[in-house]
């Protein structure tokens, strides 16, 4: 089983591609959803995502401690989709931000994101399953105008790099089209 990281911009087709890969495998799937329904619009999005998944897939809805929870729910699944790291990192932020999300304990949130990704990497290496991990590429845009935005961008970028090192393949989604980044098509890269 291959481990795959899919990155790209918002609405670039990442989730659809991840689900396609899982469906095409013909294996049992555990879908790990990291979204939290903080408002009505997000609840509606979550419900739409639930309806889009095959009924035979198992689902684990978890906002943090993903690497610890997957082994408890994997059952006989041979493919694990994690959708997505972007929200997982955001959920870590939510634990340490003030009520207005204007101030954050930088050291604690860095520690929490590092712990979360470390647990996930350990989980991937321990289980006999292929992982398809969805994340957003946030480093290609403008520099965020505030400390919180820059810290989020930096920590998600670090998480993406750590995960990219652990997987067999990385795809960048552009307008619904997957571009293979790893392994490189160029010798020696």
C-alpha positions in Angstrom: 0.0 0.0 0.0 1.3 3.4 -0.9 1.0 6.5 1.3 0.0 9.6 -0.6 -0.1 13.3 0.2 -2.5 15.5 -1.8 -2.0 19.3 -1.6 -3.3 22.3 -3.5 -5.4 25.3 -3.2 -9.0 25.6 -2.0 -11.5 23.9 -4.3 -8.7 22.4 -6.4 -10.1 18.9 -6.3 -8.1 17.4 -3.5 -10.9 15.6 -1.7 -12.4 14.3 -4.9 -9.1 12.9 -6.0 -8.4 11.3 -2.6 -11.8 9.6 -2.7 -11.2 8.5 -6.3 -7.9 6.9 -5.4 -9.6 5.1 -2.5 -12.6 3.9 -4.5 -10.3 2.7 -7.3 -8.3 0.6 -4.9 -11.3 -1.6 -4.1 -10.2 -1.8 -0.5 -12.1 -1.1 2.7 -11.8 2.5 3.6 -11.7 4.5 6.9 -12.4 8.2 6.2 -11.0 10.5 8.9 -12.8 13.9 9.0 -11.1 16.6 11.0 -13.7 19.4 10.5 -15.5 20.9 13.5 -19.0 22.3 12.9 -18.5 25.8 14.4 -21.4 27.4 12.6 -24.4 26.5 10.4 -22.6 26.9 7.1 -19.8 24.5 8.3 -22.4 22.1 9.5 -24.0 22.1 6.0 -20.6 21.5 4.4 -19.9 18.6 6.7 -23.3 17.1 5.9 -22.6 17.5 2.1 -19.3 15.7 2.6 -20.9 12.9 4.5 -23.4 12.3 1.7 -20.7 12.3 -0.9 -18.9 9.3 0.7 -19.8 5.7 -0.1 -22.0 4.2 2.6 -19.6 1.2 3.0 -16.8 3.5 4.2 -16.3 3.8 7.9 -16.0 7.3 9.2 -14.0 8.7 12.1 -14.8 12.3 13.0 -12.1 13.7 15.2 -10.6 17.2 15.6 -7.3 16.3 17.4 -5.3 13.3 18.5 -5.9 11.8 15.0 -2.9 9.4 15.1 -4.1 8.0 18.5 -7.7 7.5 17.3 -7.1 5.8 13.9 -5.8 2.5 15.3 -8.9 2.3 17.5 -11.3 2.6 14.5 -9.4 1.1 11.6 -10.9 -2.3 11.8 -10.2 -4.2 8.5 -9.8 -1.0 6.5 -6.7 -1.0 4.2 -7.0 2.6 3.1 -7.2 5.6 5.4 -8.2 9.0 4.0 -7.4 11.9 6.3 -9.3 15.0 5.2 -7.7 17.3 6.1 -4.4 18.4 7.8 -5.4 22.1 7.2 -8.3 21.8 9.6 -6.3 19.6 12.0 -3.7 22.4 12.4 -6.5 24.9 12.8 -8.0 22.8 15.5 -4.7 22.8 17.4 -4.7 26.6 17.1 -8.2 26.8 18.5 -7.0 25.2 21.7 -4.6 27.9 22.5 -6.1 31.1 21.0 -7.9 33.7 23.1 -11.7 34.1 22.6 -11.2 36.7 19.9 -8.4 34.6 18.2 -6.2 37.7 18.3 -3.6 36.2 20.7 -2.1 32.8 21.0 0.5 31.0 23.1 3.0 30.4 20.2 5.2 27.9 22.1 2.2 25.8 23.1 0.6 25.8 19.6 3.9 24.9 18.0 4.3 22.1 20.5 0.8 20.8 19.9 1.1 20.8 16.1 4.5 19.0 16.3 3.0 16.4 18.7 -0.1 16.0 16.5 1.9 15.4 13.3 4.4 13.2 15.1 1.6 11.0 16.4 0.2 10.8 12.8 3.6 9.9 11.3 4.0 7.1 14.0 0.5 5.8 13.2 1.3 5.7 9.5 4.5 3.7 10.0 2.8 1.3 12.5 -0.4 0.3 10.5 -0.7 -2.1 7.6 -2.7 0.4 5.5 -2.3 2.9 2.8 -2.9 6.6 3.8 -4.2 9.3 1.5 -3.7 12.6 3.3 -5.4 15.8 2.1 -3.9 19.2 2.9 -3.9 22.8 1.6 -0.9 24.5 0.0 -0.9 27.9 1.8 2.6 29.1 1.1 1.9 30.3 -2.5 -0.3 33.3 -1.6 0.3 36.6 0.0 2.0 37.0 3.4 -0.8 37.1 6.0 -1.1 40.6 7.5 -1.1 39.4 11.2 1.0 37.2 13.5 -1.7 34.6 13.8 -2.0 34.1 10.1 1.7 34.0 9.6 2.1 31.4 12.4 -0.7 29.3 11.0 0.9 29.4 7.5 4.3 28.5 8.9 3.1 25.6 11.0 0.9 24.1 8.3 3.9 24.4 5.9 6.1 22.6 8.4 3.4 19.9 8.9 3.1 19.4 5.1 6.8 19.1 4.8 7.0 16.5 7.5 4.2 14.5 6.0 5.7 14.8 2.4 8.9 13.2 3.7 7.0 10.2 5.1 4.8 9.4 2.0 5.6 7.5 -1.2 3.8 10.0 -3.5 2.8 13.7 -3.4 0.3 15.3 -5.8 -0.3 19.0 -6.3 -3.9 19.6 -7.5 -4.4 22.4 -10.0 -7.9 23.0 -11.4 -8.9 19.4 -10.7 -5.8 18.0 -12.3 -3.3 16.0 -10.2 0.4 16.8 -10.9 2.8 14.3 -9.4 5.5 16.0 -7.4 7.0 12.9 -5.6 8.6 10.8 -6.8 10.0 13.4 -9.2 9.8 12.6 -12.9 13.4 14.0 -13.2 16.3 11.7 -12.3 18.3 12.6 -9.2 15.5 14.8 -7.8 
